[in-house]
Amino acid sequence: MTALLELKDVTKRFGGLQAVGHMTFSLNKGEILGLIGPNGAGKTTIFNLINGFYPPTGGTIFFKGKKIDGLKPHTVCRLGLARTFQVVKPLARLSVLDNVMVSAFSRTNHREEARKTALEATTFTEMDAWRDVPAGSLPLGMRKRLEMARALATKPEVLLLDENFAGLNPTEVEKTNAIVKKIHETGITILIIEHNMRVIMAISHRLICINYGEKIAEGTPQEVANNPQVVEAYLGAAHA
Amino acid sequence: MSRKSLIGLLPVAAVLLIPLLTQSPYLLHMFILSLLWIVLGQSWNLLGGYTGQISYGHAAFFGVGAYTTGIMVKSGQSPSTAWWGLLLGGLAAAVVAAFIGWVCFRLRGSYFSLSVLALSEVLRLVAVNWNRLTNGAEGILFIPAFTQKTYYYYIVFALAAVNLGVIRWVMRSKPGYYFLAIREDQDCAESLGIDTTKYKLLSLLISAFFTGAAGAFYMNYMGFIDPGIVFSIPDISIMMILVTMLGGAATKWGPAVGAILFILVSEIFRVWVGSGHLLFFGVLIIAIIIYFPNGIVGTLTDRWARKRRLQGAEAAA
């Protein structure tokens, strides 16, 4: 197994507050790695560090063996690492198709080619019927799916999914589950943050649990779920 | 060519024929000013309307363009510099824009808006005080190259047409999509692979180039500039914003509609009310903001789109 993405001793401090501390893990090619932890544990901060929104205070991040910490998000994206946002960011006044075309332009300069990629990505995420709708008037479920379509249109090798299941109804959860599996089958490696335990236990090959910015457990979903520290982080010491 | 684009060419052809229909210097003057303001409105619209970077100081670029031609003629070039003066004025404005954009666009929010406002004031003061280069507050005066207004009409028409063509072409290609994405959400744009600093700068360069060319045309046409005129915040910078907002920011024809209305209305008020005409213009703008919040073109197209959707829904039901 080769590590596509590697975090080595990554730390992020905001003033006196340590959001992420000494985080070390690697994402292997072809796997789905789940990132769990209580609210405020630092999961999204890790995504922001990987994707280049924040420079780390310490430590190094490697993508395909190349150091990427300190690079700007647009450069990281072009290297083949795409992300979705937990707090969805639709380009509100643009149609769904135009939203996806914007991201498709990261791989081409030609409008027709971008359009073709965008059509494929919207079909892949089953948004065909929504293409002409302004992204700002999409229901939440579709906004989450638009995040995935846009990320896919940048043709990534690694996809960071940030709570794409949050706030979805059971039918939508099933649909998104199927789409994530389909994305994985195309050969894209996935790092996923999720609070829906049923989903993440089923979908991930490995899990990492963090609390207060530090890794407290790593292993198969079963191992992590049975780890007393993890139970304590979620339910308190009395249950551990 | 599609039928739609042929229909789009009709008004262009009509505008092209105007000097054949009237030789009245007064009417031609009005048309020339309208076309000049179309260029200014469209240029501001590219940066402010489509890219979402609000400039309160586009007079900086207008003034630099005007002074470039002015200084050329003052230093002994023949006044028939209209042609390449336009190009040079545009380029000079783009150089100034490159500097301010390079400094400000790594930051977001109001830094650019305010810095460019400050820049235009700094340039005005430089123009007032650098007597040897600019004649200071006296301004630069020369006899324009053509006595016939028809020539100027076609020059500014060509400038407006090129301006519109370039902006249309840009907005239909990759940079255009990137400009819109930057306007909607910069974080999102970055994460989708867009070098936001670079594309904001590109939008500013195009916008400043045409604003500078318009300034150079103004110098050539009027034959007189002084710092108070071409670096004016209310008469240039703010008017560029108002013209765009009046017609509809981020719409294809909004700035043109706004520019024509602006010239028409300020002329009517000037003739009827005399010195108080700006007051009435202000009242008109307030009324438009209330009844057409997205500008005339923007609000009307929104209404038509909603009507069509409702009809579509009824037909489907």
XYZ file of C-alpha atoms in Angstrom:
557
model
C 0.000 0.000 0.000
C 1.239 3.432 -0.878
C 0.292 6.567 0.973
C -1.271 9.169 -1.304
C -1.696 11.719 1.432
C 0.434 11.923 4.538
C 0.201 14.162 7.562
C 3.304 14.237 9.723
C 3.093 15.811 13.150
C 0.743 18.520 11.885
C -0.213 21.166 14.421
C -2.484 24.184 14.062
C -2.809 26.823 16.726
C -5.138 29.829 16.602
C -3.453 32.176 19.064
C -3.348 30.195 22.309
C -5.884 27.635 21.164
C -4.588 24.405 19.735
C -7.123 23.219 17.162
C -5.049 20.321 15.835
C -2.080 18.808 17.653
C 0.627 16.475 16.392
C -1.661 14.860 13.860
C 0.000 12.027 11.997
C -1.790 9.697 9.641
C -1.722 8.570 6.056
C -4.380 7.972 3.469
C -3.606 4.969 1.302
C -4.379 4.777 -2.382
C -7.812 3.327 -3.035
C -9.169 3.380 0.491
C -12.013 5.141 2.232
C -10.723 6.596 5.465
C -13.262 7.950 7.965
C -12.545 10.830 10.299
C -14.784 10.990 13.350
C -14.840 12.908 16.582
C -17.141 15.048 18.716
C -18.140 18.544 17.586
C -15.218 20.933 17.683
C -12.656 18.125 17.690
C -10.805 19.710 14.751
C -11.981 17.591 11.824
C -12.829 20.412 9.480
C -9.644 22.217 10.533
C -7.714 19.191 9.290
C -9.470 19.522 5.936
C -8.648 23.226 5.858
C -5.003 22.394 6.537
C -4.831 19.732 3.841
C -6.619 21.840 1.260
C -4.474 24.897 1.957
C -6.910 27.324 3.572
C -4.678 27.370 6.657
C -0.931 26.960 6.756
C -0.056 24.544 9.578
C 1.717 25.953 12.645
C 3.978 22.928 12.575
C 4.477 19.660 10.753
C 4.319 18.678 7.095
C 1.670 17.464 4.673
C 2.638 15.349 1.665
C 0.467 14.604 -1.352
C 1.895 12.004 -3.725
C 5.243 12.499 -2.024
C 5.222 16.249 -2.634
C 5.074 18.722 0.218
C 1.815 20.667 -0.081
C 1.528 22.618 3.163
C 1.877 26.324 2.452
C 0.451 25.956 -1.057
C -2.695 27.891 -1.940
C -6.008 26.008 -2.180
C -6.227 26.484 -5.958
C -2.805 24.875 -6.422
C -3.720 21.963 -4.166
C -6.907 21.493 -6.182
C -4.949 21.384 -9.423
C -2.635 18.751 -7.991
C -5.662 16.470 -7.757
C -7.081 16.984 -4.297
C -10.685 18.182 -4.149
C -12.958 18.883 -1.213
C -16.556 19.570 -0.316
C -17.736 21.987 2.349
C -19.726 21.092 5.435
C -21.344 24.517 5.306
C -22.262 24.281 1.628
C -20.988 27.025 -0.635
C -23.112 27.121 -3.776
C -22.299 29.887 -6.261
C -25.816 31.099 -5.594
C -26.678 33.112 -8.689
C -25.175 30.604 -11.110
C -27.082 27.608 -12.381
C -26.118 24.136 -11.177
C -24.490 23.375 -14.518
C -22.500 26.636 -14.467
C -21.375 25.845 -10.918
C -19.963 22.544 -12.068
C -18.517 24.091 -15.231
C -16.532 26.538 -13.101
C -14.773 23.640 -11.426
C -14.404 21.721 -14.696
C -12.396 24.684 -16.043
C -9.617 23.663 -13.659
C -8.680 20.960 -16.201
C -9.431 22.659 -19.504
C -9.564 26.061 -21.153
C -12.337 25.143 -23.555
C -15.938 25.868 -22.817
C -17.309 22.861 -24.656
C -14.995 20.481 -22.850
C -15.877 22.021 -19.490
C -19.523 21.683 -20.366
C -19.077 18.031 -21.244
C -17.314 17.300 -17.958
C -20.023 19.198 -16.076
C -22.780 17.232 -17.804
C -21.053 13.986 -16.869
C -20.533 15.052 -13.260
C -24.144 16.116 -12.837
C -25.345 12.864 -14.347
C -22.987 10.911 -12.097
C -24.451 12.604 -9.016
C -27.981 12.227 -10.428
C -28.679 15.938 -10.676
C -29.750 15.985 -14.330
C -33.139 17.492 -13.564
C -31.605 20.324 -11.546
C -29.027 21.581 -14.052
C -30.758 24.843 -14.960
C -31.820 25.741 -11.422
C -29.908 28.602 -9.754
C -27.756 26.934 -7.097
C -29.026 29.377 -4.474
C -32.546 27.960 -4.692
C -31.589 24.285 -4.319
C -32.894 22.322 -1.337
C -30.202 21.255 1.167
C -29.945 17.690 -0.098
C -29.191 18.901 -3.595
C -26.720 21.506 -2.348
C -24.769 18.729 -0.684
C -24.849 16.786 -3.908
C -23.754 19.844 -5.886
C -20.696 19.981 -3.620
C -19.827 16.450 -4.758
C -20.516 17.144 -8.437
C -18.254 20.180 -8.334
C -15.473 18.337 -6.565
C -15.703 15.492 -9.088
C -15.514 17.862 -12.053
C -12.002 18.871 -10.958
C -11.039 15.228 -11.696
C -9.399 14.568 -8.329
C -7.348 11.607 -7.174
C -8.276 12.283 -3.572
C -11.646 13.569 -2.460
C -12.241 15.099 0.964
C -15.917 14.802 1.916
C -17.011 17.018 4.799
C -20.303 15.835 6.311
C -22.101 15.219 3.072
C -24.733 13.209 4.921
C -25.583 15.796 7.572
C -29.167 17.016 7.511
C -30.308 14.512 4.889
C -33.454 12.394 5.213
C -33.098 8.581 5.134
C -33.814 8.325 1.400
C -31.228 10.963 0.605
C -28.740 9.238 2.912
C -29.162 6.031 0.906
C -28.725 7.911 -2.362
C -25.601 9.728 -1.170
C -24.220 6.462 0.165
C -24.615 4.904 -3.267
C -22.970 7.901 -4.939
C -19.973 7.853 -2.584
C -19.507 4.132 -3.289
C -19.779 4.817 -7.007
C -17.139 7.563 -6.713
C -14.856 5.140 -4.887
C -15.357 2.530 -7.595
C -14.021 4.961 -10.204
C -10.695 4.765 -8.359
C -10.873 7.929 -6.289
C -9.414 7.735 -2.786
C -11.706 9.215 -0.145
C -11.184 10.885 3.208
C -14.561 11.424 4.826
C -15.798 13.309 7.880
C -19.163 12.095 9.095
C -21.326 12.135 12.205
C -23.782 9.563 10.949
C -22.234 6.493 12.607
C -24.300 3.939 10.733
C -23.057 5.392 7.459
C -19.425 5.821 8.365
C -19.053 2.426 10.055
C -20.392 0.770 6.926
C -18.552 2.768 4.315
C -15.032 3.243 5.734
C -12.209 0.764 5.477
C -10.400 2.421 8.347
C -11.386 4.994 10.930
C -9.528 7.663 12.828
C -11.107 9.220 15.867
C -9.913 12.590 17.125
C -10.773 14.625 20.186
C -9.483 18.073 21.161
C -7.386 18.069 18.020
C -5.463 14.900 18.912
C -5.785 11.446 17.453
C -7.194 9.084 20.100
C -7.807 5.964 18.049
C -7.087 4.468 14.645
C -8.032 1.126 13.129
C -10.870 -0.808 11.568
C -14.340 0.577 12.304
C -14.913 -2.219 14.829
C -11.676 -1.576 16.677
C -12.349 2.135 16.893
C -15.947 1.689 17.995
C -14.848 -0.572 20.848
C -11.993 1.650 21.957
C -12.765 2.889 25.505
C -11.254 6.311 24.786
C -13.594 6.781 21.847
C -16.610 5.801 23.896
C -15.483 8.199 26.590
C -15.069 11.052 24.101
C -18.583 10.574 22.838
C -20.539 9.428 25.882
C -18.457 10.445 28.887
C -16.304 8.413 31.300
C -19.274 6.709 32.974
C -19.956 4.661 29.832
C -16.387 3.746 28.971
C -24.490 33.199 -37.629
C -27.616 32.465 -35.649
C -30.786 34.484 -36.065
C -30.506 35.719 -32.506
C -27.115 37.295 -33.045
C -28.350 38.857 -36.285
C -31.193 40.524 -34.386
C -28.630 41.663 -31.842
C -26.716 43.383 -34.658
C -29.732 45.485 -35.716
C -29.414 48.161 -33.009
C -25.674 48.247 -33.697
C -26.339 48.911 -37.382
C -28.865 51.611 -36.465
C -26.342 53.347 -34.205
C -23.801 53.155 -37.011
C -26.144 55.089 -39.338
C -26.900 57.959 -36.956
C -24.307 60.421 -38.359
C -25.855 59.935 -41.812
C -29.236 60.986 -40.454
C -28.183 64.016 -38.484
C -25.333 66.473 -38.800
C -26.493 68.481 -35.801
C -23.400 68.991 -33.617
C -25.592 69.107 -30.539
C -27.253 65.751 -31.218
C -23.961 64.156 -32.226
C -22.398 65.484 -29.031
C -25.135 63.767 -27.030
C -24.590 60.517 -28.894
C -20.820 60.714 -28.425
C -21.209 61.286 -24.695
C -23.666 58.388 -24.487
C -21.219 56.046 -26.223
C -18.391 57.259 -23.986
C -20.470 56.475 -20.923
C -21.419 53.104 -22.347
C -17.704 52.272 -22.414
C -17.273 53.544 -18.856
C -20.334 51.709 -17.548
C -19.420 48.453 -19.260
C -15.864 48.611 -17.987
C -16.944 49.217 -14.408
C -19.529 46.469 -14.785
C -16.905 43.863 -15.715
C -15.042 44.417 -12.449
C -17.863 45.519 -10.137
C -20.865 43.709 -11.594
C -19.399 40.428 -12.817
C -16.314 40.016 -10.634
C -17.806 41.639 -7.522
C -14.842 43.940 -6.866
C -16.341 47.355 -6.169
C -14.163 50.257 -7.267
C -14.887 53.726 -5.871
C -12.023 55.256 -7.781
C -12.170 54.406 -11.466
C -11.487 58.097 -12.147
C -7.867 57.131 -11.450
C -7.785 55.127 -14.689
C -9.895 57.622 -16.626
C -7.588 60.442 -15.563
C -4.390 58.550 -16.306
C -5.703 57.766 -19.792
C -6.697 61.396 -20.369
C -3.399 62.781 -19.101
C -1.379 60.315 -21.154
C -2.781 61.785 -24.373
C -2.754 65.291 -22.958
C 0.925 65.122 -22.038
C 1.756 63.552 -25.396
C 0.241 66.485 -27.268
C 1.668 69.044 -24.825
C 5.155 67.656 -25.378
C 4.914 68.261 -29.087
C 3.132 65.331 -30.683
C 0.521 66.304 -33.252
C -3.062 66.464 -31.980
C -4.046 63.677 -34.361
C -2.934 61.248 -31.706
C -6.544 60.163 -31.269
C -5.856 56.749 -32.703
C -2.853 55.470 -30.904
C -3.482 57.827 -27.972
C -6.444 55.643 -27.105
C -4.253 52.568 -26.986
C -1.499 54.278 -25.030
C -3.963 55.828 -22.560
C -5.453 52.382 -21.985
C -2.052 50.823 -21.461
C -0.968 53.527 -19.021
C -4.161 53.000 -17.015
C -3.552 49.236 -17.049
C -0.049 49.746 -15.642
C -1.455 51.804 -12.767
C -4.140 49.150 -12.271
C -1.568 46.374 -12.214
C 0.206 48.136 -9.378
C -2.863 48.740 -7.205
C -4.318 45.309 -7.981
C -1.076 43.537 -7.215
C -0.944 45.271 -3.843
C -4.618 44.976 -2.872
C -6.040 41.814 -4.377
C -4.287 39.431 -2.002
C -6.612 40.916 0.576
C -10.325 40.752 0.247
C -13.241 42.893 1.273
C -13.078 46.648 1.177
C -9.292 47.069 0.904
C -9.365 47.342 -2.864
C -12.464 49.571 -2.919
C -10.914 52.071 -0.544
C -7.354 51.903 -1.878
C -8.447 52.699 -5.398
C -10.459 55.637 -4.054
C -7.338 56.886 -2.302
C -5.289 56.255 -5.435
C -7.533 58.459 -7.549
C -7.182 61.296 -5.019
C -3.401 60.859 -4.892
C -3.240 61.025 -8.683
C -5.440 64.120 -8.723
C -3.093 65.865 -6.290
C -0.087 64.806 -8.345
C -1.737 66.266 -11.444
C -2.488 69.521 -9.602
C 1.041 69.914 -8.272
C 3.334 68.518 -10.936
C 3.171 71.728 -12.961
C 5.913 70.966 -15.424
C 4.317 67.751 -16.565
C 0.612 68.519 -16.280
C 0.255 72.335 -16.245
C -1.190 71.843 -12.757
C -4.648 73.194 -12.006
C -4.667 75.156 -15.272
C -5.086 71.930 -17.141
C -4.070 71.007 -20.657
C -5.670 72.648 -23.655
C -5.206 71.834 -27.324
C -7.073 72.196 -30.562
C -8.693 68.851 -31.358
C -7.572 67.125 -34.537
C -10.969 66.968 -36.225
C -13.513 69.725 -36.509
C -16.172 67.280 -37.681
C -17.912 65.486 -34.829
C -18.667 62.557 -37.152
C -15.067 61.331 -36.832
C -15.267 61.311 -33.060
C -18.590 59.603 -33.262
C -17.106 56.689 -35.196
C -13.998 56.520 -33.027
C -15.981 56.241 -29.806
C -18.423 53.906 -31.502
C -15.558 51.595 -32.418
C -14.237 51.814 -28.855
C -17.652 50.895 -27.433
C -18.068 48.043 -29.920
C -14.631 46.572 -29.165
C -15.310 47.016 -25.454
C -18.623 45.189 -25.675
C -17.149 42.479 -27.896
C -14.190 41.820 -25.602
C -16.370 41.689 -22.489
C -18.900 39.373 -24.160
C -16.114 37.089 -25.327
C -14.417 37.052 -21.922
C -17.673 36.343 -20.116
C -18.394 33.372 -22.348
C -14.998 31.796 -21.748
C -13.082 30.458 -18.763
C -12.123 33.809 -17.171
C -15.776 34.896 -17.262
C -16.879 31.829 -15.324
C -14.044 32.449 -12.889
C -15.053 36.099 -12.408
C -18.591 35.061 -11.489
C -17.333 32.365 -9.127
C -15.103 34.918 -7.366
C -18.055 37.268 -6.995
C -20.234 34.536 -5.500
C -17.779 32.985 -3.032
C -14.015 33.450 -2.935
C -13.283 30.496 -0.629
C -15.283 28.223 -2.845
C -13.599 29.630 -5.957
C -10.154 28.964 -4.466
C -11.010 25.394 -3.565
C -12.307 24.796 -7.105
C -8.862 25.572 -8.486
C -9.190 29.284 -9.201
C -6.225 31.562 -8.569
C -8.488 34.317 -7.254
C -5.738 36.959 -7.006
C -4.738 36.438 -10.629
C -8.259 36.503 -12.020
C -9.318 39.547 -9.994
C -6.262 41.265 -11.433
C -7.164 40.193 -14.969
C -10.660 41.628 -14.591
C -9.220 44.875 -13.240
C -6.695 45.136 -16.088
C -9.350 44.814 -18.777
C -11.629 47.227 -16.957
C -8.859 49.791 -16.403
C -7.599 49.501 -19.971
C -10.946 50.495 -21.464
C -11.526 53.178 -18.825
C -8.121 54.652 -19.678
C -8.871 54.489 -23.404
C -12.147 56.293 -22.722
C -10.201 58.946 -20.801
C -7.807 59.353 -23.717
C -10.761 59.729 -26.059
C -12.259 62.357 -23.761
C -9.039 64.381 -23.919
C -8.929 64.133 -27.708
C -12.555 65.039 -28.101
C -12.940 67.844 -25.580
C -9.494 69.320 -26.174
C -9.283 70.338 -22.532
C -8.719 68.558 -19.241
C -7.846 69.618 -15.742
C -7.307 67.459 -12.642
C -10.674 68.394 -11.173
C -12.505 67.113 -14.239
C -10.833 63.816 -15.071
C -9.978 62.705 -11.520
C -13.375 63.762 -10.186
C -14.851 61.342 -7.663
C -18.501 62.447 -8.037
C -18.448 63.110 -11.794
C -16.450 60.073 -12.911
C -16.005 57.419 -10.200
C -19.464 57.631 -8.660
C -21.198 58.238 -11.996
C -19.661 55.055 -13.393
C -21.208 53.140 -10.503
C -24.567 54.895 -10.873
C -24.718 54.350 -14.633
C -24.113 50.627 -14.103
C -26.544 50.319 -11.206
C -29.180 52.341 -13.062
C -29.184 49.985 -16.021
C -28.422 46.834 -14.061
C -25.111 45.541 -12.750
C -23.946 42.181 -14.098
C -26.301 42.384 -17.073
C -25.281 42.464 -20.711
C -27.123 45.646 -21.760
C -27.572 47.278 -18.357
C -24.630 49.702 -18.545
C -25.665 50.793 -22.059
C -29.230 51.482 -20.958
C -27.935 53.268 -17.866
C -25.522 55.398 -19.898
C -28.118 56.529 -22.428
C -30.620 57.301 -19.688
C -27.973 59.177 -17.717
C -27.046 61.432 -20.641
C -30.669 61.937 -21.667
C -31.945 62.735 -18.201
C -29.086 64.994 -17.154
C -29.501 66.908 -20.418
C -33.256 67.305 -19.957
C -32.806 68.437 -16.379
C -29.964 70.757 -17.355
C -32.105 72.501 -19.947
C -35.248 72.662 -17.816
C -33.948 73.228 -14.326
C -30.543 74.733 -14.979
C -28.015 74.546 -12.200
C -30.123 72.332 -9.949
C -30.115 69.453 -12.407
C -27.987 67.106 -10.320
C -30.576 67.279 -7.549
C -33.237 65.889 -9.867
C -30.876 63.272 -11.105
C -30.409 62.169 -7.502
C -34.175 61.904 -7.042
C -34.429 59.774 -10.176
C -31.757 57.427 -8.865
C -33.581 57.012 -5.554
C -36.777 56.187 -7.451
C -34.979 53.610 -9.595
C -33.401 51.982 -6.553
C -36.848 51.650 -4.978
C -38.736 50.398 -8.020
C -35.922 48.648 -9.908
C -33.607 47.315 -7.199
C -31.525 45.330 -9.711
C -31.396 48.189 -12.203
C -33.738 48.585 -15.138
C -32.468 45.698 -17.266
C -31.802 43.448 -14.267
C -35.218 43.931 -12.688
C -37.132 43.572 -15.955
C -35.370 40.348 -16.967
C -35.988 38.951 -13.463
C -39.680 39.744 -13.818
C -39.900 38.169 -17.270
C -38.068 35.070 -16.083
C -40.441 34.677 -13.143
C -43.459 35.143 -15.399
C -42.145 32.505 -17.797
C -41.541 30.082 -14.945
C -45.075 30.633 -13.631
C -46.530 30.087 -17.104
C -44.398 26.999 -17.489
C -45.641 25.680 -14.149
C -49.250 26.351 -15.150
C -48.782 24.628 -18.480
C -47.273 21.635 -16.708
C -50.115 21.490 -14.148
